[in-house]
Coordinates of C-alpha atoms in Angstrom, one line a residue:
M27 CA 120.4 126.8 9.0
F28 CA 118.4 126.8 12.4
V29 CA 117.1 125.6 15.3
N30 CA 114.1 124.3 15.8
E31 CA 111.4 124.6 18.3
V32 CA 111.8 120.0 19.7
Q33 CA 115.7 121.6 19.9
I34 CA 114.3 124.0 22.0
R35 CA 112.8 121.9 24.1
K36 CA 115.2 120.1 24.6
T37 CA 117.6 122.8 25.5
T38 CA 115.3 124.1 28.0
R39 CA 115.0 121.2 29.1
M40 CA 118.9 120.3 30.0
L41 CA 119.1 124.1 31.7
H42 CA 115.9 123.5 34.0
I43 CA 118.0 119.6 35.0
F44 CA 121.1 121.4 35.6
R45 CA 119.2 123.9 38.1
N46 CA 117.7 121.3 39.6
E47 CA 120.7 119.5 40.2
F48 CA 123.2 121.9 41.1
S49 CA 121.2 125.0 42.2
K50 CA 123.4 127.2 40.0
Y51 CA 121.6 128.6 37.7
D52 CA 122.4 132.3 37.7
R53 CA 121.1 135.1 37.5
L54 CA 119.5 136.9 33.5
N55 CA 121.7 139.4 32.8
S56 CA 121.3 141.6 30.0
S57 CA 123.7 143.0 27.4
T58 CA 124.7 142.9 23.6
E59 CA 128.2 141.4 23.3
T60 CA 128.5 139.0 21.3
N61 CA 132.4 138.1 21.2
F62 CA 132.9 135.9 24.0
F63 CA 133.3 133.1 21.5
Y64 CA 135.6 130.6 23.0
G65 CA 137.7 127.5 22.1
I66 CA 135.2 124.9 20.5
L67 CA 131.9 125.1 20.0
Q68 CA 129.6 122.7 21.7
L69 CA 126.4 122.3 19.5
S70 CA 122.6 121.8 20.8
F71 CA 122.0 119.8 17.4
T72 CA 124.8 118.0 14.8
Y73 CA 126.0 119.9 11.9
S74 CA 128.9 118.0 10.9
N75 CA 129.5 118.8 7.6
F76 CA 131.7 121.8 8.5
P77 CA 134.9 122.9 10.9
P78 CA 133.9 123.8 14.5
F79 CA 135.7 127.3 13.6
E80 CA 133.9 127.5 10.6
L81 CA 130.6 126.6 11.7
T82 CA 131.1 129.2 14.5
C83 CA 131.4 132.1 12.0
L84 CA 128.6 130.9 10.1
L85 CA 126.3 130.5 13.0
I86 CA 127.7 133.9 13.7
K87 CA 126.1 135.5 10.6
A88 CA 123.0 133.4 9.8
R89 CA 120.4 135.8 11.6
N90 CA 117.9 133.3 12.2
V91 CA 118.8 131.4 14.8
Q92 CA 117.2 131.3 17.8
L93 CA 119.2 128.4 20.2
I94 CA 123.2 128.1 20.5
T95 CA 125.1 127.0 23.5
I96 CA 128.7 127.0 24.1
N97 CA 131.7 125.9 26.3
I98 CA 133.7 128.6 26.4
F99 CA 136.1 127.3 29.1
M100 CA 135.9 130.7 30.3
Q101 CA 135.7 131.3 34.1
N102 CA 134.5 127.7 34.5
K103 CA 131.5 129.3 32.9
I104 CA 129.1 128.3 30.0
Y105 CA 127.5 131.1 28.1
I106 CA 124.3 131.1 26.6
Y107 CA 123.0 133.2 23.2
W108 CA 119.7 134.2 22.3
F109 CA 120.7 136.2 19.5
N110 CA 117.6 137.1 18.9
Q111 CA 117.3 138.5 22.8
F112 CA 120.9 139.7 22.9
R113 CA 120.5 138.0 26.7
V114 CA 123.5 135.9 28.5
A115 CA 122.0 133.1 31.1
K116 CA 125.3 131.8 33.3
T117 CA 126.4 129.3 35.3
T118 CA 128.6 128.2 37.3
H119 CA 129.5 124.4 37.3
F120 CA 132.8 123.2 35.8
D121 CA 133.4 123.2 32.0
L122 CA 129.3 121.6 31.7
I123 CA 128.8 120.4 28.0
L124 CA 125.2 120.7 26.4
K125 CA 125.8 117.6 24.0
S126 CA 122.8 116.7 22.1
S127 CA 120.1 115.6 24.6
T128 CA 122.4 114.9 27.4
L129 CA 124.7 117.1 30.1
H130 CA 127.3 115.7 31.6
P131 CA 130.0 116.7 33.6
V132 CA 133.4 116.8 32.2
G133 CA 136.5 115.1 33.2
S134 CA 136.7 112.9 36.6
S135 CA 138.2 116.7 39.2
N136 CA 134.9 118.1 38.8
L137 CA 133.5 116.9 41.7
S138 CA 136.3 118.4 44.1
K139 CA 136.2 121.7 41.8
L140 CA 131.9 122.3 43.4
R141 CA 133.4 123.8 46.5
H142 CA 135.4 125.6 45.6
L143 CA 133.2 127.3 42.8
D144 CA 130.5 127.8 45.9
Q145 CA 133.6 129.4 47.6
Q146 CA 134.3 131.8 44.7
E147 CA 130.7 132.3 43.9
Q148 CA 129.8 133.8 47.5
L149 CA 132.7 135.9 47.1
L150 CA 132.2 137.0 43.7
S151 CA 128.9 137.9 45.3
S152 CA 130.0 140.1 48.2
P153 CA 129.7 144.2 47.7
A154 CA 133.3 144.5 46.3
A155 CA 133.2 141.3 44.1
S156 CA 130.1 142.8 42.0
A157 CA 132.3 146.4 42.0
R158 CA 135.1 143.5 40.4
K159 CA 137.0 145.2 42.9
L160 CA 138.9 143.6 45.9
P161 CA 138.5 144.5 49.4
P162 CA 141.4 148.0 50.0
V163 CA 144.1 147.7 51.2
S164 CA 143.5 148.4 55.3
N165 CA 147.0 147.5 56.6
P166 CA 149.6 150.3 56.7
L167 CA 152.0 148.0 56.7
L168 CA 151.3 147.1 53.5
F169 CA 152.1 150.5 51.7
L170 CA 155.6 149.9 52.8
S171 CA 158.3 149.3 50.3
A172 CA 160.4 145.5 50.3
T173 CA 163.0 148.2 51.5
Q174 CA 161.1 150.1 54.1
L175 CA 160.2 146.8 56.0
A176 CA 164.2 145.8 56.1
K177 CA 165.1 148.9 57.7
K178 CA 162.0 148.6 60.4
I179 CA 162.3 145.0 60.3
R180 CA 166.5 146.0 61.1
R181 CA 165.6 148.6 63.9
K182 CA 163.3 146.6 65.9
E183 CA 160.6 149.3 64.8
V184 CA 158.1 146.3 64.3
S185 CA 158.9 142.5 63.8
S186 CA 159.3 139.9 61.2
V187 CA 156.2 138.4 62.3
E188 CA 154.3 141.5 61.9
V189 CA 155.1 142.1 58.7
V190 CA 154.4 138.2 57.4
Q191 CA 151.2 138.0 59.3
A192 CA 150.0 141.0 58.0
Y193 CA 150.5 139.6 54.3
I194 CA 149.3 136.3 55.0
D195 CA 146.0 137.7 55.9
R196 CA 146.4 139.7 52.8
I197 CA 146.6 136.8 50.8
Q198 CA 143.8 134.8 52.7
E199 CA 141.4 138.0 51.6
V200 CA 142.7 138.2 48.2
N201 CA 143.7 134.8 46.8
P202 CA 140.0 133.5 47.0
F203 CA 139.0 136.2 44.3
V204 CA 142.4 136.6 42.4
N205 CA 143.4 132.7 42.0
A206 CA 147.3 133.9 42.3
V207 CA 149.4 131.1 45.6
V208 CA 148.4 127.8 44.6
K209 CA 150.6 127.0 47.9
D210 CA 151.8 128.4 50.7
R211 CA 154.1 127.7 53.1
F212 CA 152.9 130.0 55.5
A213 CA 152.7 128.2 59.1
A214 CA 157.1 128.0 58.0
A215 CA 157.2 131.4 56.9
L216 CA 156.2 132.1 60.5
Q217 CA 158.6 129.9 62.2
E218 CA 161.1 131.9 59.5
A219 CA 160.4 135.4 61.0
A220 CA 159.7 134.4 64.8
Q221 CA 163.7 133.4 64.3
V222 CA 164.4 136.3 62.5
D223 CA 163.4 138.7 65.2
K224 CA 165.8 136.0 67.6
L225 CA 169.0 136.4 65.3
I226 CA 167.9 140.4 65.3
E227 CA 167.2 140.9 69.3
E228 CA 170.2 138.9 69.9
E229 CA 172.3 140.4 67.1
T230 CA 175.1 143.2 68.5
G231 CA 177.1 144.5 65.1
G232 CA 174.3 147.0 65.2
E233 CA 172.0 147.9 62.0
D234 CA 174.9 148.4 59.1
V235 CA 176.3 144.6 59.9
L236 CA 172.8 143.2 59.4
E237 CA 172.2 145.5 56.1
D238 CA 175.1 144.5 54.3
R239 CA 174.9 140.6 55.2
L240 CA 170.8 140.5 55.8
P241 CA 169.6 143.4 53.3
L242 CA 166.2 142.1 52.7
L243 CA 165.7 140.2 56.3
G244 CA 163.1 139.5 57.6
V245 CA 160.9 140.2 54.4
P246 CA 157.9 138.5 52.4
L247 CA 158.1 137.1 49.8
S248 CA 156.8 135.6 46.6
V249 CA 158.0 133.0 43.7
K250 CA 156.4 131.8 40.6
E251 CA 155.5 128.1 40.5
S252 CA 158.3 127.7 38.3
F253 CA 161.1 129.1 39.7
S254 CA 161.9 125.8 42.2
L255 CA 161.4 126.2 46.0
Q256 CA 162.1 123.6 48.0
G257 CA 159.4 121.1 49.2
M258 CA 157.0 124.0 46.9
P259 CA 155.4 122.2 43.6
L260 CA 156.9 122.0 40.6
S261 CA 154.5 121.2 37.5
T262 CA 153.9 124.7 35.8
G263 CA 150.1 124.0 35.7
L264 CA 151.1 120.6 33.8
L265 CA 148.4 117.9 35.2
S266 CA 150.6 115.2 34.8
R267 CA 153.0 116.6 36.9
R268 CA 151.5 116.6 39.9
G269 CA 152.9 116.3 42.5
V270 CA 156.5 117.2 41.9
V271 CA 158.0 118.8 44.3
A272 CA 161.6 120.4 44.4
S273 CA 163.9 119.4 46.5
V274 CA 166.3 122.5 45.6
D275 CA 166.3 126.2 45.6
A276 CA 166.2 128.5 41.9
P277 CA 169.3 130.0 41.8
P278 CA 167.8 133.6 42.8
V279 CA 165.8 132.3 45.1
A280 CA 168.2 130.6 47.3
L281 CA 170.0 134.2 47.0
L282 CA 167.1 136.5 47.6
K283 CA 166.6 133.9 51.1
R284 CA 170.1 133.7 51.9
A285 CA 169.9 137.4 52.1
G286 CA 166.9 136.9 54.5
A287 CA 163.8 136.9 52.4
I288 CA 161.0 134.4 53.3
P289 CA 159.0 132.8 51.0
L290 CA 155.4 133.0 51.5
G291 CA 154.4 130.9 48.7
V292 CA 154.2 130.2 44.9
T293 CA 151.8 131.3 42.1
N294 CA 150.4 130.4 39.2
T295 CA 151.6 130.4 35.5
S296 CA 150.5 129.3 32.3
E297 CA 150.6 126.0 31.6
L298 CA 154.0 125.6 30.3
C299 CA 154.9 128.9 31.1
M300 CA 154.3 129.6 27.8
W301 CA 151.0 131.3 26.8
L302 CA 150.5 135.0 28.4
E303 CA 147.1 134.2 30.3
S304 CA 147.8 132.4 33.2
H305 CA 144.9 129.2 33.4
N306 CA 146.3 125.3 33.9
H307 CA 143.9 122.6 34.8
L308 CA 145.6 122.1 37.7
Y309 CA 145.1 125.6 39.9
G310 CA 142.7 127.5 37.5
I311 CA 142.6 130.7 36.1
S312 CA 143.8 133.6 37.7
C313 CA 142.1 136.5 37.9
N314 CA 143.0 141.1 37.3
P315 CA 142.8 142.3 40.9
Y316 CA 141.4 145.6 39.3
D317 CA 139.0 143.4 37.4
L318 CA 137.8 139.9 38.1
E319 CA 137.0 139.6 34.7
R320 CA 139.8 140.5 33.6
I321 CA 143.3 138.4 32.4
V322 CA 146.9 138.8 34.4
G323 CA 149.2 138.0 31.9
G324 CA 151.1 135.3 31.7
S325 CA 153.7 133.0 32.2
S326 CA 154.5 135.1 35.4
G327 CA 150.5 136.1 35.9
G328 CA 149.9 134.5 39.7
E329 CA 153.0 136.3 40.9
G330 CA 151.3 139.5 38.3
S331 CA 148.5 139.3 39.8
I332 CA 149.4 138.6 43.8
L333 CA 151.7 141.5 43.5
G334 CA 149.3 144.2 42.4
A335 CA 146.5 142.5 44.8
A336 CA 148.8 143.4 47.5
G337 CA 149.2 140.4 49.0
S338 CA 152.7 140.5 48.3
V339 CA 155.9 142.9 48.5
I340 CA 158.6 141.3 46.2
G341 CA 158.7 138.4 43.8
V342 CA 160.0 136.0 41.7
G343 CA 159.6 136.2 37.5
S344 CA 160.9 134.7 33.9
D345 CA 160.5 136.3 31.0
I346 CA 161.2 134.6 27.3
G347 CA 158.4 137.3 25.7
G348 CA 156.9 139.2 27.8
S349 CA 157.0 136.6 30.9
I350 CA 157.4 139.4 33.9
R351 CA 156.7 142.3 31.3
I352 CA 152.8 142.0 30.4
P353 CA 151.8 140.7 34.2
C354 CA 153.8 143.2 35.7
F355 CA 151.6 146.2 33.2
F356 CA 148.1 144.2 33.3
N357 CA 148.7 144.4 37.0
G358 CA 149.9 147.6 37.8
I359 CA 153.7 146.7 39.0
F360 CA 156.7 147.2 38.2
G361 CA 159.0 144.4 36.9
H362 CA 162.6 144.4 35.3
K363 CA 163.8 142.1 32.8
T364 CA 167.3 141.7 33.2
T365 CA 170.0 141.4 29.6
P366 CA 170.7 137.5 29.4
G367 CA 172.7 136.1 30.9
V368 CA 173.1 137.6 33.9
V369 CA 170.9 136.4 36.6
S370 CA 170.7 132.8 37.1
C371 CA 167.9 130.8 35.4
E372 CA 168.6 127.0 35.8
N373 CA 166.1 125.0 38.0
Q374 CA 163.2 126.1 36.7
Y375 CA 160.6 123.9 34.3
P376 CA 160.6 123.6 31.8
P377 CA 164.0 124.3 30.9
T378 CA 165.3 125.8 27.4
S379 CA 166.5 123.9 24.3
G380 CA 168.3 125.0 21.2
T381 CA 168.9 129.0 21.8
Q382 CA 166.2 129.9 23.7
H383 CA 168.4 130.3 27.3
E384 CA 169.9 133.3 25.3
Y385 CA 166.2 134.8 25.4
L386 CA 165.2 133.4 28.3
S387 CA 165.9 136.2 31.7
S388 CA 164.6 136.2 35.2
G389 CA 164.5 138.8 37.0
P390 CA 163.0 140.7 40.1
M391 CA 159.2 141.9 40.3
C392 CA 157.4 145.1 43.0
R393 CA 154.9 146.8 43.8
Y394 CA 158.3 149.9 43.7
A395 CA 160.6 151.4 42.2
E396 CA 162.9 151.9 44.6
D397 CA 163.1 147.4 45.4
L398 CA 164.0 146.5 41.6
L399 CA 167.6 147.9 42.3
P400 CA 168.4 146.1 45.4
M401 CA 166.8 142.7 44.3
L402 CA 168.5 143.6 41.2
K403 CA 171.9 143.1 42.6
I404 CA 170.9 140.0 45.0
M405 CA 169.5 138.0 42.1
A406 CA 172.3 138.8 40.2
G407 CA 175.4 137.2 42.8
P408 CA 178.7 136.4 41.7
N409 CA 177.7 138.1 37.4
A410 CA 176.0 141.2 39.7
H411 CA 179.8 142.9 38.6
K412 CA 178.3 143.1 34.9
L413 CA 175.7 145.7 35.7
S414 CA 176.9 149.1 36.9
L415 CA 173.7 149.0 39.5
N416 CA 176.1 151.1 41.6
A417 CA 177.0 154.2 39.2
A418 CA 175.3 157.1 39.9
V419 CA 172.4 158.0 36.5
D420 CA 172.4 161.5 35.6
L421 CA 168.6 161.2 33.8
K422 CA 168.7 165.0 32.5
K423 CA 172.8 162.9 30.6
L424 CA 170.9 161.0 29.3
R425 CA 169.8 160.6 25.4
F426 CA 165.8 159.5 25.6
F427 CA 164.1 158.1 22.5
S428 CA 160.8 156.9 22.0
I429 CA 158.7 154.2 19.7
P430 CA 154.8 154.6 19.6
H431 CA 154.2 151.9 17.6
D432 CA 155.3 148.6 15.2
G433 CA 154.7 150.5 12.8
G434 CA 152.2 148.7 11.4
S435 CA 152.1 144.6 11.9
L436 CA 150.2 142.5 10.1
Y437 CA 150.5 139.7 12.7
S438 CA 149.5 142.6 15.8
Y439 CA 147.2 145.0 16.7
P440 CA 146.6 148.0 16.1
V441 CA 148.2 150.0 19.9
S442 CA 145.3 151.8 21.9
N443 CA 145.1 155.3 22.1
E444 CA 144.5 155.1 25.9
L445 CA 148.3 153.7 25.4
L446 CA 148.9 156.0 22.7
D447 CA 148.2 159.1 25.0
A448 CA 149.7 157.7 28.0
Q449 CA 153.2 157.6 26.3
E450 CA 153.0 160.5 25.4
K451 CA 152.2 162.8 28.2
V452 CA 155.8 160.4 29.5
V453 CA 157.5 162.2 26.3
K454 CA 156.1 165.2 27.1
R455 CA 157.3 165.1 31.5
L456 CA 160.7 164.0 31.0
E457 CA 160.9 167.2 29.0
A458 CA 159.5 169.9 30.4
D459 CA 160.8 168.3 34.1
L460 CA 164.5 167.1 32.1
G461 CA 164.8 169.9 29.5
V462 CA 166.0 166.2 27.2
K463 CA 164.3 166.6 23.8
V464 CA 162.9 163.2 23.5
Q465 CA 163.6 162.4 19.9
E466 CA 160.4 159.7 18.0
V467 CA 161.9 156.8 15.9
C468 CA 160.8 154.4 13.9
F469 CA 161.9 151.1 12.6
P470 CA 160.7 149.2 10.3
E471 CA 161.7 146.1 11.1
L472 CA 159.1 146.1 13.7
R473 CA 156.2 144.6 12.2
Y474 CA 158.4 142.1 11.8
S475 CA 158.8 141.4 15.4
F476 CA 156.2 138.4 15.6
Q477 CA 157.8 136.8 12.4
I478 CA 161.5 137.1 14.2
W479 CA 160.9 136.1 17.8
D480 CA 158.5 132.7 16.5
A481 CA 161.8 132.1 13.9
Y482 CA 164.5 132.2 16.8
M483 CA 162.9 131.0 19.5
G484 CA 163.1 127.8 16.8
L485 CA 166.8 128.1 16.2
P486 CA 169.3 125.0 17.3
D487 CA 171.6 125.2 19.1
E488 CA 175.4 125.2 18.8
E489 CA 175.5 121.6 18.1
G490 CA 172.5 120.9 15.5
K491 CA 170.0 119.8 18.3
P492 CA 167.1 121.3 17.4
P493 CA 164.3 122.8 20.6
V494 CA 162.1 120.2 22.8
A495 CA 158.9 120.2 20.9
F496 CA 156.3 121.1 22.8
A497 CA 154.7 118.6 22.5
E498 CA 156.4 116.5 24.0
L499 CA 156.8 118.3 27.0
M500 CA 153.4 118.2 27.4
G501 CA 153.5 114.4 27.1
A502 CA 154.4 112.2 29.5
P503 CA 158.2 110.9 29.1
G504 CA 158.9 109.9 25.9
R505 CA 155.6 109.9 25.2
P506 CA 155.3 113.0 23.4
A507 CA 151.4 114.9 23.1
W508 CA 149.6 114.2 20.1
A509 CA 148.0 117.9 19.3
F510 CA 145.2 117.1 17.1
W511 CA 144.4 113.8 19.4
E512 CA 144.5 116.5 22.7
L513 CA 142.4 118.5 20.1
L514 CA 139.5 116.3 20.4
K515 CA 139.3 115.5 23.7
R516 CA 139.1 118.7 24.1
M517 CA 136.2 119.5 21.8
V518 CA 134.3 116.4 24.0
G519 CA 136.5 118.5 27.5
K520 CA 138.5 115.0 28.3
S521 CA 141.7 117.4 27.2
E522 CA 143.8 117.4 29.8
H523 CA 145.1 120.9 28.1
T524 CA 144.1 124.6 28.0
M525 CA 143.8 125.4 24.2
P526 CA 146.2 127.6 24.5
A527 CA 148.8 124.4 25.1
I528 CA 146.7 122.7 21.9
L529 CA 146.7 125.0 20.0
L530 CA 150.4 126.0 20.3
A531 CA 151.5 122.5 19.3
L532 CA 149.7 122.0 16.3
F533 CA 151.0 125.3 14.0
E534 CA 154.4 123.8 16.4
K535 CA 154.2 121.9 13.3
T536 CA 154.0 124.3 10.9
R537 CA 155.8 126.5 12.6
L538 CA 154.5 130.0 11.3
S539 CA 157.7 132.2 10.8
K540 CA 161.1 129.7 9.8
A541 CA 164.9 132.0 9.7
S542 CA 164.7 132.5 6.8
P543 CA 167.1 134.7 5.0
F544 CA 165.1 137.6 4.9
I545 CA 163.6 137.1 8.8
I546 CA 167.2 137.1 10.0
Q547 CA 168.6 140.3 7.3
Q548 CA 165.6 141.6 9.8
K549 CA 166.6 141.4 12.5
E550 CA 170.5 141.5 11.6
A551 CA 169.6 145.3 10.5
L552 CA 167.1 145.6 14.1
Q553 CA 169.6 144.6 16.0
K554 CA 172.3 147.1 14.5
K555 CA 169.9 149.9 14.6
M556 CA 168.7 149.6 18.4
E557 CA 172.6 148.7 19.5
E558 CA 174.1 152.0 17.6
L559 CA 170.7 154.0 18.8
L560 CA 171.0 153.2 22.8
G561 CA 174.3 152.5 22.9
T562 CA 175.4 153.4 26.4
D563 CA 173.6 156.0 27.9
G564 CA 170.2 156.1 25.6
V565 CA 167.0 154.9 27.0
L566 CA 163.5 153.6 24.7
L567 CA 159.5 154.6 25.3
Y568 CA 158.1 151.5 23.4
P569 CA 154.5 150.3 24.9
P570 CA 154.1 146.3 26.5
H571 CA 151.1 145.7 24.4
P572 CA 148.2 147.1 22.4
R573 CA 146.0 147.2 24.3
V574 CA 144.7 147.2 28.1
A575 CA 144.6 144.1 30.2
P576 CA 142.4 141.6 28.3
K577 CA 139.1 140.1 29.5
H578 CA 139.7 136.4 29.8
H579 CA 140.1 134.3 27.2
H580 CA 140.4 137.0 24.2
P581 CA 143.8 136.5 24.2
L582 CA 142.8 133.6 21.8
F583 CA 142.4 135.7 19.2
R584 CA 144.6 138.1 19.5
P585 CA 147.5 136.0 20.4
F586 CA 150.2 137.4 18.4
D587 CA 149.8 140.9 20.3
F588 CA 153.1 139.9 23.4
A589 CA 155.5 140.6 20.1
Y590 CA 155.9 143.9 21.6
T591 CA 157.3 142.6 24.2
G592 CA 159.0 139.7 22.3
I593 CA 160.8 141.5 19.9
L594 CA 162.7 143.3 24.0
N595 CA 164.0 139.5 23.9
I596 CA 166.1 138.7 20.8
L597 CA 167.3 141.2 20.8
G598 CA 168.5 140.7 24.2
L599 CA 168.5 144.3 25.1
P600 CA 167.2 145.2 29.4
V601 CA 163.9 146.3 30.1
T602 CA 161.7 148.0 33.6
Q603 CA 158.5 147.8 33.3
C604 CA 157.3 150.4 34.6
P605 CA 152.7 151.6 35.5
L606 CA 151.7 155.1 34.8
G607 CA 148.1 154.3 36.4
V608 CA 145.0 154.2 35.6
G609 CA 143.0 154.6 32.6
E610 CA 139.4 154.6 31.4
E611 CA 137.9 151.2 32.5
G612 CA 139.9 151.6 35.9
L613 CA 142.7 149.4 34.3
P614 CA 146.5 150.3 35.0
L615 CA 148.9 152.1 32.1
G616 CA 151.9 151.4 31.4
V617 CA 155.3 151.3 29.4
Q618 CA 158.7 150.0 28.9
V619 CA 161.3 151.4 29.5
V620 CA 164.7 150.0 26.9
A621 CA 168.8 150.7 26.9
G622 CA 171.3 149.0 25.9
K623 CA 173.2 145.5 27.2
L624 CA 174.1 145.1 30.4
Q625 CA 172.9 149.1 30.6
D626 CA 170.1 147.8 33.6
H627 CA 171.3 150.6 36.3
L628 CA 169.2 152.8 33.7
T629 CA 166.1 151.6 32.9
L630 CA 165.8 151.6 37.1
A631 CA 166.4 154.9 37.6
V632 CA 164.3 156.0 34.9
A633 CA 161.4 153.9 36.2
L634 CA 162.2 155.8 39.9
Y635 CA 161.3 158.9 38.1
L636 CA 158.1 157.2 36.3
E637 CA 157.2 156.4 39.7
K638 CA 157.3 159.4 41.2
T639 CA 155.6 161.5 38.4
F640 CA 153.0 159.2 37.9
G641 CA 152.6 157.7 41.3
G642 CA 153.3 154.0 40.8
W643 CA 151.0 151.0 42.0
R644 CA 148.0 152.3 42.6
D645 CA 145.5 150.1 46.0
P646 CA 143.2 148.5 43.1
G647 CA 140.4 148.2 46.5
A648 CA 140.6 151.8 46.7
K649 CA 137.4 154.0 46.1

């Protein structure tokens, strides 16, 4: 099995055609990496006896392979490997496939995306991008929490217009790099900010009245695109929902607006919010502000990215398997998965079905820990009384526990030493600063975290109705997507869906984990142990993921690592994701802080301590 000289000449000729036609032939970059095998192979020759993934393995093992071409859908680039020279040629045209002796663009939307790619190419050639970093934050207003900004606005120390304009400027500066905000409402936001300034000028009741009635008056806000925000798109990256516009506000968004917050726009998600990388064919892929070659997490990834890039100060996310916590971890910010049933999850797309409403939580995302509590008070609305958010917390009186890993799951990878060390540092600081003893515990049931999450996500509701199939959500109303057909279309670049969505629809038909008696037993045993351990005064430290933010599309080969967050959805526990500085590669480190049901105030108090101790959010553009 080898590529002969004729085929090499054909492919070389195609490369020349590509270079001459699009003038986008990028510089050769020396590399010895050979692990970028994503998506479906598009070969310069035909070998039809093997399915594409099997053929991948054979080609990798074949020492005499000289040239193959691969469409990996990675940052809209094609990677072409010379195995004998270990060189990579990068091109930047969208979804071009080198196949046989023809070269052609795929998809009707390609030409419309070329202009965006041209702009992105220019930006990525800047000094900041060459170092894979964003421009540093220059406006001092961007270093203030939402709580501080609201206070300054109420006191007329700064106008809401100034604050909103500062964030608009920052979004316009960084969004071409990170592609996080997919639709803005800047003009409307500035008008609303001007109205806020006028209201403050005319207010006669004083600052206290404004603080009590409008605690976030004049503060900018960003919103995950899966939440209804009146007048904004509500597609969750699905091409068939292009043009769908929200006519109302989702309850948490409405409550934040009622408290005075001003939405700036909506942010990117994974397709239908069911993958841990925010990438879809409607808006494209979002990039990590700490390293543009890394993922932002999902499904609230655009939200995490723009917050981490200092393009927003507070945001709204949702979480059914880690969709708040993973983006917060990867982007170095704070986020809180509330106890389920406290913050409304209505007017989101896609809606839950089966028993999924028991595991979905909406919650706050922000750069500064002090904003979590006031945001949660507002977002909880009439259910705020269920939480003891006004109770004082004495950290020295809490019981602390630590679980460093899941015990060796067959599905998830081991936790990296870097994250193990970061969590151990938290343990040592807690013991040194507070005089507490952090007890390390081990629950063998955690080894089945993915199986438990997968099985319980597929349970029927009280009436016996199963969850809506993912393929139905992918397709048009009444016409579910045929996953195998979409996979074939993907092989030739014709599918409207991302590879993770297609694979999920395929695997859903043969769900990996059934709600067997064994799995139910493991879940119930774990639930009992966790609730007994935490009680009303216990706090648990647990890794958010086995590794720091991976490179784009790498999760395709480690798809079950989200189980570290997903299991806590099934257990119904509140969790705050906290940043712990950056690691060896300059990427954020972090830890999950877990408490018993309805004890959200405990994890929020620990978040304040960890921010003070480890520094919290870091400017990704700082030297």
